[in-house]
Amino acid sequence: QVSPGLRTPRLPVWLCSVSGRHSVLFGTDSRLLSDWKSERIFHLYFYTGQQEQTQTAHLTIDTHSHHWEEAQREGPCSPGKRRPALEMAIRTKWAGATVSWNGTDPFF
C-alpha cells in the first residue's frame, strides 16, 4: 500500500529527466499545490546529485513576466534567445514564465 504522503505530497516535487540526467525540482511553499494565486512569483530549487553541482540551484519563477518586452530583433535560435533545457521543462507547466537563476550560471 502506498503511503498517503506519497499519494498527496505536502510540498511540490517533480522528478525530472533533463538532457538524459535525472534530477529533482522542488519548492518549499505548500500553497503551490492548492492555490493558483501563489503561482505568480515563487521559488523552486533544482538538484541534480551530480558531482559538479556543489549546491542546490535557487530559481525564481515569474509567471506574469512581460515576455513581449524582449528584443524582437533576434530570431528564436539566436544565442540571445536560447534557453537552458531546465527552463524549457519549467515552461511546460508555466508557459511563458521567466526563470531567474539568482546568480547561478544556468546549466542543463
Coordinates of C-alpha atoms in Angstrom, one line a residue:
Q1 CA 0.0 0.0 0.0
V2 CA 1.3 3.5 -0.9
S3 CA 1.7 5.9 1.9
P4 CA -0.7 8.9 1.9
G5 CA 2.4 11.2 1.9
L6 CA 3.4 9.8 -1.4
R7 CA -0.1 10.0 -3.0
T8 CA -0.6 13.6 -1.8
P9 CA 2.7 15.3 -1.3
R10 CA 2.9 18.2 1.2
L11 CA 5.4 20.1 -0.9
P12 CA 5.6 20.4 -4.7
V13 CA 8.2 17.9 -6.0
W14 CA 9.0 17.0 -9.6
L15 CA 11.3 14.2 -10.7
C16 CA 12.9 15.3 -13.9
S17 CA 14.9 13.8 -16.7
V18 CA 16.6 16.7 -18.5
S19 CA 19.2 16.1 -21.1
G20 CA 19.3 12.4 -20.2
R21 CA 20.1 13.1 -16.5
H22 CA 17.7 12.6 -13.6
S23 CA 17.2 15.4 -11.1
V24 CA 14.7 16.9 -8.6
L25 CA 12.9 20.2 -8.9
F26 CA 11.1 21.2 -5.7
G27 CA 9.5 24.0 -3.8
T28 CA 9.2 24.8 -0.1
D29 CA 5.8 26.6 -0.4
S30 CA 2.9 24.1 0.0
R31 CA 0.5 26.7 -1.4
L32 CA 1.8 25.9 -4.9
L33 CA -0.2 22.6 -4.6
S34 CA -3.5 24.2 -3.9
D35 CA -3.6 28.0 -4.5
W36 CA -3.2 29.1 -8.1
K37 CA -2.7 32.7 -6.9
S38 CA 0.6 31.7 -5.3
E39 CA 1.9 30.8 -8.8
R40 CA 2.6 34.5 -9.6
I41 CA 6.2 34.7 -8.4
F42 CA 7.7 31.8 -6.5
H43 CA 10.9 29.9 -5.8
L44 CA 12.0 26.5 -6.9
Y45 CA 15.1 24.5 -6.1
F46 CA 17.0 22.2 -8.5
Y47 CA 19.3 19.5 -7.6
T48 CA 21.0 17.0 -9.9
G49 CA 23.1 15.0 -7.5
Q50 CA 26.0 15.2 -9.9
Q51 CA 29.4 15.8 -8.5
E52 CA 29.9 19.1 -10.4
Q53 CA 26.8 20.6 -8.7
T54 CA 28.2 21.9 -5.3
Q55 CA 24.9 23.4 -4.1
T56 CA 21.2 23.4 -4.9
A57 CA 20.3 26.0 -7.6
H58 CA 17.7 28.5 -6.3
L59 CA 15.4 29.6 -9.1
T60 CA 12.8 32.4 -9.1
I61 CA 9.9 31.8 -11.4
D62 CA 7.7 34.7 -12.6
T63 CA 4.6 33.5 -14.5
H64 CA 3.4 37.0 -15.3
S65 CA 6.5 38.5 -16.8
H66 CA 6.3 40.7 -19.9
H67 CA 7.8 38.4 -22.5
W68 CA 6.7 40.8 -25.3
E69 CA 9.3 43.3 -24.0
E70 CA 12.2 41.1 -25.0
A71 CA 14.2 42.3 -28.0
Q72 CA 12.3 41.4 -31.2
R73 CA 15.4 41.6 -33.4
E74 CA 16.8 38.2 -32.5
G75 CA 15.5 35.0 -34.1
P76 CA 14.3 32.2 -31.9
C77 CA 17.5 30.2 -32.5
S78 CA 20.0 33.1 -32.0
P79 CA 22.3 32.8 -29.0
G80 CA 20.4 35.5 -27.1
K81 CA 17.1 33.5 -27.3
R82 CA 18.4 30.1 -26.4
R83 CA 17.3 28.8 -23.0
P84 CA 18.6 26.0 -20.9
A85 CA 16.7 22.8 -21.1
L86 CA 15.6 23.1 -17.5
E87 CA 13.9 26.4 -18.3
M88 CA 12.1 24.8 -21.2
A89 CA 10.9 22.0 -18.9
I90 CA 9.6 24.5 -16.4
R91 CA 7.7 26.2 -19.2
T92 CA 5.8 23.0 -19.9
K93 CA 4.0 23.7 -16.6
W94 CA 4.1 27.5 -16.7
A95 CA 4.0 28.7 -20.3
G96 CA 5.8 32.0 -20.9
A97 CA 7.3 32.1 -17.4
T98 CA 10.7 33.7 -16.9
V99 CA 13.3 31.9 -14.8
S100 CA 15.9 33.8 -12.8
W101 CA 18.9 31.7 -11.7
N102 CA 19.7 34.2 -8.9
G103 CA 23.4 34.4 -9.6
T104 CA 24.0 30.8 -10.5
D105 CA 25.3 30.1 -14.0
P106 CA 22.5 28.3 -15.9
F107 CA 23.2 24.7 -16.6
F108 CA 21.2 21.9 -18.3

